[in-house]
Short mmCIF file of C-alpha atoms in Angstrom, two decimals:
data_model
loop_
_atom_site.label_atom_id
_atom_site.label_comp_id
_atom_site.label_asym_id
_atom_site.label_seq_id
_atom_site.Cartn_x
_atom_site.Cartn_y
_atom_site.Cartn_z
CA MET A 109 -0.37 -0.43 0.16
CA PRO A 110 1.30 3.32 -0.95
CA ILE A 111 2.09 5.75 1.94
CA GLN A 112 -0.51 8.16 2.16
CA GLN A 113 -0.04 11.73 3.55
CA ALA A 114 -2.91 14.03 5.28
CA ASN A 115 -4.79 15.60 2.96
CA TRP A 116 -6.41 18.04 5.28
CA SER A 117 -5.53 21.59 6.96
CA PRO A 118 -6.97 23.42 9.64
CA TYR A 119 -5.83 26.50 7.51
CA ASP A 120 -7.16 28.13 4.19
CA ASN A 121 -6.75 31.82 3.28
CA ASN A 122 -9.38 34.16 3.04
CA GLY A 123 -7.45 37.00 1.01
CA GLY A 124 -7.26 40.28 1.69
CA THR A 125 -4.99 43.27 2.32
CA CYS A 126 -4.31 45.27 4.91
CA VAL A 127 -1.93 49.03 5.09
CA ALA A 128 -0.94 51.48 7.67
CA ILE A 129 0.37 54.59 7.33
CA ALA A 130 1.91 56.24 10.90
CA GLY A 131 2.09 60.34 10.63
CA SER A 132 2.59 62.72 12.82
CA ASP A 133 -0.23 63.21 15.02
CA TYR A 134 -2.75 60.17 13.37
CA CYS A 135 -2.63 57.05 11.80
CA VAL A 136 -4.35 55.10 9.07
CA ILE A 137 -5.55 51.86 8.64
CA ALA A 138 -7.02 50.45 5.93
CA ALA A 139 -7.99 46.97 4.37
CA ASP A 140 -9.97 45.90 1.71
CA THR A 141 -13.44 43.88 2.66
CA ARG A 142 -13.34 41.10 0.54
CA MET A 143 -13.73 37.46 1.81
CA SER A 144 -12.73 34.83 -0.24
CA THR A 145 -11.58 31.32 -1.13
CA GLY A 146 -9.92 29.80 -3.47
CA TYR A 147 -10.66 31.04 -6.16
CA SER A 148 -14.56 32.46 -5.32
CA ILE A 149 -15.99 35.34 -2.93
CA LEU A 150 -16.98 34.23 0.43
CA THR A 151 -18.04 37.51 0.65
CA ARG A 152 -17.72 40.87 -0.44
CA ASP A 153 -18.73 42.75 2.71
CA TYR A 154 -16.44 41.60 5.97
CA SER A 155 -14.20 43.45 8.03
CA LYS A 156 -10.89 42.23 8.73
CA ILE A 157 -10.63 45.76 11.24
CA ILE A 158 -10.51 46.27 14.60
CA GLN A 159 -9.87 48.21 17.45
CA LEU A 160 -8.87 47.00 20.57
CA ALA A 161 -8.46 50.11 22.77
CA GLU A 162 -8.74 53.26 22.73
CA LYS A 163 -5.43 54.27 20.41
CA SER A 164 -4.94 50.19 19.08
CA VAL A 165 -6.08 49.51 15.99
CA MET A 166 -5.46 45.67 14.11
CA ALA A 167 -6.11 45.32 10.27
CA SER A 168 -5.59 40.84 10.15
CA SER A 169 -5.48 39.61 6.39
CA GLY A 170 -4.80 35.32 6.85
CA PHE A 171 -7.43 33.02 7.92
CA GLN A 172 -10.21 34.95 8.70
CA ALA A 173 -11.48 32.11 12.05
CA ASP A 174 -7.95 32.31 13.10
CA VAL A 175 -8.30 36.51 12.56
CA ARG A 176 -11.80 36.62 14.88
CA ALA A 177 -9.90 33.45 17.77
CA LEU A 178 -6.84 35.89 17.61
CA GLN A 179 -9.12 39.49 17.45
CA LYS A 180 -11.67 37.64 21.20
CA VAL A 181 -8.39 36.58 22.46
CA LEU A 182 -7.01 40.71 22.81
CA GLU A 183 -10.48 41.74 23.79
CA ALA A 184 -11.36 39.81 26.82
CA ARG A 185 -7.25 40.53 27.81
CA HIS A 186 -7.70 44.32 27.22
CA LEU A 187 -10.88 43.95 30.00
CA THR A 188 -8.29 42.45 31.60
CA TYR A 189 -5.68 45.23 31.99
CA GLN A 190 -8.70 47.83 31.51
CA HIS A 191 -9.85 46.50 35.61
CA GLN A 192 -6.00 46.01 36.68
CA HIS A 193 -5.16 49.14 35.73
CA ASN A 194 -7.98 50.90 36.05
CA LYS A 195 -6.58 53.27 32.47
CA GLN A 196 -6.51 52.03 28.31
CA MET A 197 -3.63 49.71 26.73
CA SER A 198 -1.62 51.79 24.84
CA CYS A 199 -0.54 51.27 21.69
CA PRO A 200 2.95 49.85 22.38
CA ALA A 201 1.42 47.66 24.56
CA MET A 202 -0.56 46.49 22.77
CA ALA A 203 2.17 45.81 20.04
CA GLN A 204 3.81 43.48 22.77
CA LEU A 205 0.46 41.70 23.48
CA LEU A 206 -0.29 40.04 20.10
CA SER A 207 3.31 39.89 19.65
CA ASN A 208 3.46 37.20 22.86
CA THR A 209 -0.29 36.49 21.94
CA LEU A 210 0.95 35.09 18.13
CA TYR A 211 4.07 33.59 20.20
CA TYR A 212 2.16 31.53 22.73
CA LYS A 213 0.83 29.64 19.45
CA ARG A 214 4.37 29.64 17.43
CA PHE A 215 3.73 25.70 17.42
CA PHE A 216 -0.03 25.93 15.57
CA PRO A 217 0.08 29.26 14.83
CA TYR A 218 -3.06 31.74 13.81
CA TYR A 219 -2.18 32.02 10.30
CA SER A 220 -2.97 35.57 10.34
CA PHE A 221 -1.24 38.38 9.23
CA ASN A 222 -1.40 42.02 11.00
CA VAL A 223 -0.73 45.22 10.89
CA LEU A 224 -1.51 47.12 14.01
CA GLY A 225 -1.89 50.90 13.66
CA GLY A 226 -2.43 54.04 16.51
CA LEU A 227 -1.07 56.36 18.51
CA ASP A 228 2.00 55.83 20.37
CA ASN A 229 1.95 58.01 24.47
CA GLU A 230 3.02 61.58 22.88
CA GLY A 231 0.33 61.48 20.54
CA LYS A 232 2.45 60.30 17.78
CA GLY A 233 1.28 58.10 14.91
CA CYS A 234 3.33 54.58 14.78
CA VAL A 235 2.35 50.82 13.16
CA PHE A 236 3.71 47.75 14.10
CA THR A 237 3.69 45.29 11.45
CA TYR A 238 3.52 41.22 12.41
CA ASP A 239 5.20 37.80 10.93
CA ALA A 240 2.46 35.16 11.40
CA VAL A 241 4.53 34.13 14.64
CA GLY A 242 4.88 37.54 16.78
CA SER A 243 7.87 39.05 15.65
CA TYR A 244 7.41 42.85 14.65
CA GLU A 245 8.84 45.80 14.48
CA ARG A 246 7.68 49.21 14.70
CA VAL A 247 7.47 51.14 10.89
CA GLY A 248 6.43 54.26 9.53
CA TYR A 249 4.30 52.51 7.17
CA SER A 250 2.93 48.70 6.04
CA SER A 251 1.28 46.63 4.20
CA GLN A 252 0.05 42.67 5.06
CA GLY A 253 -1.65 40.31 3.33
CA SER A 254 -2.02 38.93 -0.84
CA GLY A 255 -2.02 42.80 -2.09
CA SER A 256 1.09 43.39 -0.02
CA THR A 257 3.47 42.53 -2.71
CA LEU A 258 2.18 44.77 -4.82
CA ILE A 259 1.32 47.60 -2.06
CA MET A 260 5.33 47.17 -0.94
CA PRO A 261 7.43 48.82 -3.46
CA PHE A 262 5.12 51.71 -3.82
CA LEU A 263 5.10 52.62 -0.64
CA ASP A 264 8.77 52.18 -0.40
CA ASN A 265 8.64 54.63 -2.95
CA GLN A 266 7.13 57.39 -1.60
CA LEU A 267 7.62 57.16 2.26
CA LYS A 268 10.30 55.53 2.87
CA SER A 269 13.48 58.27 3.76
CA PRO A 270 16.41 58.80 2.04
CA SER A 271 19.60 57.62 2.98
CA PRO A 272 21.35 59.75 5.85
CA LEU A 273 24.62 57.72 3.85
CA LEU A 274 23.63 60.12 0.51
CA LEU A 275 25.72 62.59 -1.06
CA PRO A 276 24.49 66.39 -1.04
CA ALA A 277 22.50 65.91 1.10
CA LYS A 278 18.74 65.10 1.16
CA ASP A 279 15.81 65.95 3.38
CA ALA A 280 14.16 64.15 5.76
CA VAL A 281 10.46 62.69 3.61
CA THR A 282 8.56 66.13 3.86
CA PRO A 283 5.94 65.26 6.25
CA LEU A 284 2.51 63.46 4.89
CA SER A 285 -0.92 65.81 5.84
CA GLU A 286 -4.02 63.54 6.51
CA SER A 287 -5.77 63.15 3.38
CA GLU A 288 -2.93 63.20 1.50
CA ALA A 289 -1.90 60.06 3.46
CA VAL A 290 -5.59 58.94 2.63
CA ASP A 291 -5.30 59.41 -0.62
CA LEU A 292 -2.21 57.81 -1.27
CA VAL A 293 -3.54 54.89 0.24
CA LYS A 294 -6.91 55.03 -1.66
CA THR A 295 -4.29 55.08 -4.79
CA CYS A 296 -2.00 52.01 -3.20
CA PHE A 297 -6.03 49.62 -2.92
CA ALA A 298 -7.30 50.73 -6.75
CA SER A 299 -3.69 49.61 -8.28
CA ALA A 300 -3.44 46.03 -6.05
CA THR A 301 -6.68 46.23 -6.73
CA GLU A 302 -5.92 45.93 -9.94
CA ARG A 303 -3.61 43.23 -10.36
CA ASP A 304 -4.56 41.01 -7.22
CA ILE A 305 -7.83 39.21 -7.29
CA TYR A 306 -7.78 38.28 -4.28
CA THR A 307 -7.83 41.71 -3.12
CA GLY A 308 -11.29 44.03 -3.96
CA ASP A 309 -14.38 45.00 -3.95
CA LYS A 310 -15.06 47.90 -1.22
CA LEU A 311 -12.00 49.70 1.18
CA GLU A 312 -12.37 50.09 4.96
CA ILE A 313 -10.10 52.96 5.70
CA LEU A 314 -9.96 53.75 10.02
CA VAL A 315 -8.26 57.27 10.50
CA LEU A 316 -7.10 57.46 14.18
CA ASN A 317 -5.89 61.31 15.73
CA ALA A 318 -6.51 63.18 18.93
CA THR A 319 -10.00 63.73 18.39
CA GLY A 320 -10.88 60.17 17.56
CA VAL A 321 -11.73 57.88 15.17
CA HIS A 322 -13.37 58.17 11.76
CA ARG A 323 -13.98 55.62 9.26
CA GLU A 324 -14.31 55.68 5.64
CA TYR A 325 -15.05 53.46 2.66
CA MET A 326 -14.39 53.75 -1.37
CA GLU A 327 -15.76 51.03 -3.50
CA LEU A 328 -13.52 48.78 -5.28
CA ARG A 329 -13.32 46.86 -8.61
CA LYS A 330 -15.82 43.89 -8.03
CA ASP A 331 -14.63 41.44 -10.84
CA MET B 186 -24.14 27.33 74.94
CA PHE B 187 -22.16 24.63 73.43
CA ARG B 188 -21.30 26.97 71.09
CA ASN B 189 -17.11 27.18 72.02
CA GLN B 190 -17.44 23.02 71.38
CA TYR B 191 -18.31 23.43 67.73
CA ASP B 192 -17.00 26.41 66.57
CA THR B 193 -13.83 24.88 65.47
CA ASP B 194 -13.25 24.03 62.15
CA VAL B 195 -16.70 24.56 59.61
CA THR B 196 -17.05 21.04 58.77
CA THR B 197 -18.46 20.52 62.52
CA TRP B 198 -22.11 20.51 62.76
CA SER B 199 -23.61 22.14 66.69
CA PRO B 200 -26.70 19.60 67.54
CA ALA B 201 -28.90 22.35 66.67
CA GLY B 202 -28.02 21.76 63.17
CA ARG B 203 -25.80 24.66 62.99
CA LEU B 204 -22.62 25.46 60.99
CA PHE B 205 -21.13 27.84 63.92
CA GLN B 206 -17.75 28.94 61.29
CA VAL B 207 -20.54 30.62 58.62
CA GLU B 208 -22.40 32.65 61.13
CA TYR B 209 -19.33 33.62 62.18
CA ALA B 210 -18.90 34.44 58.55
CA MET B 211 -21.80 36.93 58.44
CA GLU B 212 -20.82 38.46 61.68
CA ALA B 213 -17.42 39.90 59.70
CA VAL B 214 -20.30 41.24 56.95
CA LYS B 215 -21.82 42.29 59.78
CA GLN B 216 -18.97 44.74 61.16
CA GLY B 217 -17.81 46.14 58.23
CA SER B 218 -18.96 49.42 57.08
CA ALA B 219 -21.89 49.86 55.34
CA ALA B 220 -23.58 49.08 51.90
CA ILE B 221 -26.32 49.45 50.20
CA GLY B 222 -28.42 49.07 47.18
CA LEU B 223 -31.94 50.13 45.32
CA ARG B 224 -33.32 49.26 42.09
CA SER B 225 -35.99 50.52 39.88
CA LYS B 226 -37.14 48.80 36.46
CA THR B 227 -34.43 50.30 34.66
CA HIS B 228 -31.87 51.27 36.95
CA VAL B 229 -29.60 50.13 40.16
CA VAL B 230 -27.75 51.74 42.40
CA LEU B 231 -25.33 51.09 44.77
CA ALA B 232 -23.51 52.84 47.62
CA SER B 233 -20.64 52.74 50.30
CA VAL B 234 -19.58 54.52 52.96
CA ASN B 235 -15.68 55.01 52.80
CA LYS B 236 -14.31 55.38 55.92
CA ALA B 237 -10.58 56.09 56.16
CA ASN B 238 -8.44 54.65 59.27
CA SER B 239 -6.38 58.07 59.41
CA GLU B 240 -6.43 60.97 57.47
CA LEU B 241 -3.36 59.93 56.18
CA SER B 242 -4.05 56.78 54.25
CA SER B 243 -7.11 56.52 51.64
CA HIS B 244 -9.82 54.68 51.48
CA GLN B 245 -10.66 51.54 51.57
CA LYS B 246 -12.16 50.20 47.22
CA LYS B 247 -15.53 49.14 48.77
CA ILE B 248 -16.98 48.82 45.05
CA PHE B 249 -16.03 47.43 41.88
CA LYS B 250 -16.67 47.52 37.95
CA VAL B 251 -17.37 43.63 37.43
CA ASP B 252 -18.33 44.13 33.47
CA ASP B 253 -20.07 47.74 31.78
CA HIS B 254 -23.59 45.85 32.87
CA ILE B 255 -22.66 44.51 35.97
CA GLY B 256 -20.76 46.30 39.47
CA VAL B 257 -20.75 45.25 43.26
CA ALA B 258 -20.54 46.73 46.44
CA ILE B 259 -19.07 44.94 49.01
CA ALA B 260 -18.77 44.82 53.21
CA GLY B 261 -16.52 42.85 54.99
CA LEU B 262 -13.18 41.09 54.89
CA THR B 263 -11.98 43.39 52.33
CA ALA B 264 -9.69 41.06 50.67
CA ASP B 265 -12.24 38.12 50.09
CA GLY B 266 -14.38 40.96 48.35
CA ARG B 267 -11.42 42.24 45.86
CA VAL B 268 -10.72 38.06 45.59
CA LEU B 269 -14.33 37.64 44.42
CA SER B 270 -14.42 40.62 42.69
CA ARG B 271 -11.79 39.54 40.04
CA TYR B 272 -13.70 35.76 39.94
CA MET B 273 -16.84 37.73 38.72
CA ARG B 274 -14.66 40.05 36.27
CA SER B 275 -13.26 36.48 35.17
CA GLU B 276 -15.92 34.92 34.57
CA CYS B 277 -17.82 37.79 32.87
CA ILE B 278 -14.40 37.98 30.43
CA ASN B 279 -14.92 34.29 29.88
CA TYR B 280 -18.92 34.26 29.21
CA SER B 281 -18.28 37.56 26.76
CA TYR B 282 -15.64 35.54 24.94
CA SER B 283 -17.85 32.47 24.04
CA TYR B 284 -20.92 33.18 23.75
CA GLU B 285 -20.11 37.08 23.09
CA SER B 286 -23.07 38.52 25.31
CA GLN B 287 -23.17 39.62 28.03
CA LEU B 288 -23.51 37.21 31.71
CA PRO B 289 -27.03 37.36 33.45
CA VAL B 290 -26.70 38.46 36.96
CA GLY B 291 -28.67 35.51 38.01
CA ARG B 292 -25.72 33.01 36.36
CA LEU B 293 -22.99 35.31 37.78
CA VAL B 294 -24.43 35.30 41.30
CA VAL B 295 -25.38 31.69 40.99
CA GLN B 296 -21.85 30.54 40.06
CA LEU B 297 -20.48 32.83 42.91
CA ALA B 298 -23.16 31.31 45.21
CA ASP B 299 -21.75 27.76 44.48
CA LYS B 300 -17.76 29.17 45.15
CA ALA B 301 -18.86 30.10 48.92
CA GLN B 302 -20.67 26.69 49.40
CA VAL B 303 -17.42 25.07 48.54
CA CYS B 304 -16.05 27.22 51.06
CA THR B 305 -18.38 25.68 53.71
CA GLN B 306 -17.26 21.88 53.34
CA ARG B 307 -13.70 22.22 53.30
CA SER B 308 -11.72 21.15 56.40
CA TRP B 309 -9.30 23.12 54.67
CA LYS B 310 -11.38 25.70 53.49
CA ARG B 311 -12.82 28.66 55.43
CA PRO B 312 -15.72 30.45 54.39
CA TYR B 313 -15.68 34.59 52.85
CA GLY B 314 -15.97 36.69 55.01
CA VAL B 315 -17.86 39.72 52.80
CA GLY B 316 -20.91 39.86 51.59
CA LEU B 317 -21.63 40.46 48.14
CA LEU B 318 -24.44 43.14 47.39
CA VAL B 319 -24.46 42.67 43.02
CA GLY B 320 -26.02 45.12 40.95
CA GLY B 321 -26.85 44.80 37.30
CA LEU B 322 -29.03 44.79 33.46
CA ASP B 323 -29.83 41.99 32.41
CA GLU B 324 -32.21 41.16 28.82
CA SER B 325 -35.21 40.74 31.92
CA GLY B 326 -34.89 44.00 33.42
CA ALA B 327 -32.81 45.62 36.29
CA HIS B 328 -31.35 43.37 39.53
CA LEU B 329 -29.80 43.01 42.62
CA TYR B 330 -28.29 40.65 44.70
CA TYR B 331 -26.94 40.13 47.71
CA ASN B 332 -24.72 37.40 47.88
CA CYS B 333 -23.64 35.70 52.17
CA PRO B 334 -20.68 33.71 53.12
CA SER B 335 -23.11 30.98 53.59
CA GLY B 336 -23.82 30.41 49.86
CA ASN B 337 -26.58 31.91 49.66
CA TYR B 338 -28.09 34.59 47.85
CA PHE B 339 -30.80 36.55 47.28
CA GLU B 340 -33.03 38.88 44.48
CA TYR B 341 -33.77 42.23 46.58
CA GLN B 342 -35.24 45.46 45.44
CA ALA B 343 -33.74 46.86 47.95
CA PHE B 344 -30.83 46.49 50.41
CA ALA B 345 -28.30 47.36 52.80
CA ILE B 346 -25.10 45.15 54.59
CA GLY B 347 -22.55 46.16 56.63
CA SER B 348 -22.59 48.61 60.56
CA ARG B 349 -25.81 49.96 61.11
CA SER B 350 -27.16 48.37 58.01
CA GLN B 351 -30.64 48.28 59.65
CA ALA B 352 -30.48 52.69 59.38
CA ALA B 353 -30.84 52.62 56.08
CA LYS B 354 -32.57 49.19 55.77
CA THR B 355 -35.84 50.88 58.35
CA TYR B 356 -35.46 53.97 55.08
CA MET B 357 -35.80 51.99 52.81
CA GLU B 358 -38.83 50.04 54.07
CA ARG B 359 -40.59 53.00 54.40
CA LYS B 360 -40.07 54.13 50.13
CA PHE B 361 -39.15 50.82 48.28
CA GLU B 362 -43.11 50.67 46.86
CA THR B 363 -41.45 54.49 44.88
CA PHE B 364 -38.14 52.82 43.58
CA THR B 365 -39.57 50.61 40.99
CA GLU B 366 -40.89 53.75 38.81
CA ALA B 367 -38.51 55.71 39.83
CA SER B 368 -36.13 58.23 38.16
CA ARG B 369 -31.97 57.56 38.34
CA GLU B 370 -31.66 61.12 39.41
CA ASN B 371 -34.31 59.82 42.31
CA LEU B 372 -33.17 56.68 42.83
CA ILE B 373 -29.50 57.70 43.31
CA LYS B 374 -30.98 60.54 45.43
CA ASP B 375 -33.25 57.79 48.08
CA ALA B 376 -29.25 56.05 48.31
CA LEU B 377 -27.49 59.48 49.49
CA PHE B 378 -30.44 59.25 52.07
CA ALA B 379 -30.20 55.74 52.90
CA LEU B 380 -26.89 55.86 53.76
CA ARG B 381 -26.87 58.90 55.87
CA GLU B 382 -29.25 57.22 58.00
CA THR B 383 -25.92 54.47 58.77
CA LEU B 384 -24.24 57.44 59.74
CA GLN B 385 -25.92 58.59 62.61
CA GLY B 386 -25.85 62.32 62.44
CA GLU B 387 -22.46 62.33 60.97
CA LYS B 388 -22.24 64.80 58.05
CA LEU B 389 -22.42 62.98 54.57
CA THR B 390 -19.74 64.58 51.93
CA SER B 391 -18.82 62.63 49.21
CA SER B 392 -15.58 62.45 50.35
CA ILE B 393 -16.69 59.29 52.64
CA CYS B 394 -19.00 57.61 50.54
CA THR B 395 -18.63 56.25 47.18
CA VAL B 396 -21.62 56.04 44.30
CA ALA B 397 -22.21 53.86 41.35
CA VAL B 398 -25.16 54.01 39.00
CA VAL B 399 -25.66 50.86 36.61
CA GLY B 400 -28.67 51.30 34.48
CA ILE B 401 -30.14 50.92 30.49
CA GLY B 402 -28.39 52.99 28.05
CA GLU B 403 -25.64 53.63 31.00
CA ALA B 404 -22.42 51.32 31.79
CA PHE B 405 -22.00 50.63 35.43
CA HIS B 406 -19.38 53.10 36.92
CA ILE B 407 -18.57 55.26 40.14
CA LEU B 408 -19.82 58.76 40.09
CA ASP B 409 -17.00 61.05 40.87
CA LYS B 410 -17.06 63.29 43.69
CA GLU B 411 -18.16 66.66 42.24
CA THR B 412 -21.41 64.98 41.09
CA VAL B 413 -21.86 63.47 44.27
CA GLN B 414 -21.51 66.32 46.02
CA ALA B 415 -23.66 68.36 43.96
CA LEU B 416 -26.42 66.16 44.28
CA ILE B 417 -25.79 65.78 48.39
CA ASN B 418 -25.50 69.85 48.36
CA GLU B 419 -29.44 69.10 46.46
CA PHE B 420 -30.85 67.83 49.13
CA GLU B 421 -29.39 68.53 52.37
CA ILE B 422 -29.45 72.09 51.55
CA ALA B 423 -33.35 71.72 51.43
CA GLY B 424 -33.51 70.23 55.04
CA GLU B 425 -35.38 66.55 56.09
CA GLU B 426 -37.46 66.49 52.52
CA ALA B 427 -38.44 63.68 50.61
CA PRO B 428 -35.78 63.59 47.96
CA ALA B 429 -38.69 63.21 45.07
CA ASP B 430 -39.24 66.59 45.01
CA GLU B 431 -37.17 66.92 41.21
CA THR B 432 -37.67 70.65 40.96
CA ALA B 433 -35.26 71.74 43.96
CA PRO B 434 -33.09 73.82 42.06
CA GLN B 435 -28.74 73.42 42.33
CA ASP B 436 -27.82 75.28 45.42
CA GLN B 437 -23.51 75.48 45.51
CA ASP B 438 -22.84 78.34 47.81
CA GLY B 439 -24.16 77.39 51.15
CA ASP B 440 -22.61 73.27 52.14
CA ALA B 441 -19.48 73.65 49.60
CA GLN B 442 -17.21 72.23 51.72
CA PRO B 443 -16.49 68.76 52.47
CA ALA B 444 -16.48 68.32 56.76
CA ALA B 445 -13.49 66.36 57.08
CA ALA B 446 -12.72 66.82 61.26
CA ASP B 447 -15.56 64.93 62.75
CA GLN B 448 -14.10 61.00 61.39
CA GLY B 449 -12.68 59.71 64.47
CA PRO B 450 -15.62 59.05 67.13
CA ALA B 451 -17.13 57.15 63.95
CA ASP B 452 -15.24 54.60 63.78
CA GLN B 453 -15.93 52.72 66.15
CA GLY B 454 -18.59 50.58 64.18
CA VAL B 455 -16.20 49.39 61.85
CA ALA B 456 -14.22 46.33 62.78
CA PRO B 457 -10.09 46.77 61.36
CA MET B 458 -10.01 44.09 59.08
CA ASP B 459 -12.45 46.13 57.47
CA MET B 460 -9.87 48.43 56.58
#
C-alpha cells in the first residue's frame, strides 16, 4: 500500500490586503472587505479591522477564523488590563501583547498577518507590522496580505526616507498630511485591486487622531 | 451554650444543626462599614461608606466594576471581596468570549454562591468573610442580589449590609414601593438618604462615600466626587424634605465645604479587618 499523506489542512486563506501609515499626529489603517476562498468570493462586505483600545486598531489578513479568534483573545486580555490598571492599553503595550499572543501559538500558529496602528504615548502615529508568529517591528508604514507585494514597493517609493549616507544630503521625507495619507492609501488599493484577484469590492479606512476615530469607505473594482 | 465546642472548624455541625463558622463569617459582614443597593425598573444604584483609618491613608475600595452591566458593593473582609470581584470579572470575560453576549446577572450570582458554598464544606478552607451586593442589568431587566458567606443569595428591591445597615433598611422599607418607577436621579438621592441613615448624625460628604450607577444605556460606573457632592448639596440644603422633589434648585453656595473633621468617634462601629 503506497504511503498516504494527510490531505486535510486546518488552515485556509481568505485573502485580502491591509495597509497602515503613521503620521505625525494621526494614523491611517485600511483594509479591503473582500473575503475569498480558493477562486471564489465568500462575501464582499467583511471587515478585517478591529479597534482593540482607544488608540490601537488592528487590521489582519489571512485565515479569518484565526483572525477572529485572535481578536477575541486580545479583546478579553484588554478588559483584564483595564480592570487591573484602571486605564486603556497604550498602542506600544498592545503591540507587545499581540506579539506574545502570536508566539504563544508558535507550534500551531494563528494564520493571521497583522498590522497594528494607533497613537503612541506622545500622541504620534505608530504602526507595528507582524509575521504569523509574532515577530514585530515599529515602522512608519506597512502592508500585509495578498496585495502587499504590489503595495509595499509603492509605499517605499513614496514614503521611505532617503539614506543619510547620500551626498548631497537629501531632506527627510516631508511630513504627510492626514488627507494626503488617506489619498495615498486609496491609490494603493485601487492599484492592487487591478492585479490582485483577492483584493477588491470595498475599501475600509480608519483614521485615528487626537479627536478620535473616523471611518471612511471607498468602492473598489468587484471583478 | 455549646457554641465553643462545635465552632472550631466549618465541617462540624452543632447539635442544633448549625455551622457556627459560617455564622461567624456572616458576623464579619455585619462588622464591615455599610453598603447599600437599590433598584428601579431601569437602574441599579450601589453606595457605600468609605472610612479611612486615618487622615493620612487612602479610602478602602468597596465598589467594583465587574463588567459594563454589573457592579458589586462589598462589606466585610475587603480582601476577600477583592478576590471575589476578580473572579466575577473573569467569569464575565470568559462568558463574553464564548457567547459574545453579556453574562446574565442571575447566572453570575449562582456561580458566586456555589463558590461560597464550597468553602462551607471543606475542612481546609474557611468561608469568605464578605457580603456582596451585586447590581446589574440583563435582558430580563435590572437586578440587585445579595450574596452571603453561607452560599445563599437573595434578590432584593433594596438592601443594606454592614454596620448600622438596619437604619438604612428601615428608611428603605418605608420608601421601597416608590423605587420601581423612580427616576435615575431620585434613585440616587434615595441611596444617599439611606446611606446618611447609617452615619447616625455624622455629616454626609462625598469624601466619605462612594456611589455607583448602572442602567439601561448606561454602563456601570462610579460617580465622581463633584457629582456626588452636588447631589448631596441639592437635598441637604432642602433639609429633611423627601427627595421626590425633582424641581429643587441646585444651590452651591452654602454647604460646598466637606467636613473631614469628625471621622474619629464614628470609627468605633467598624472592625479593623474591614480596612
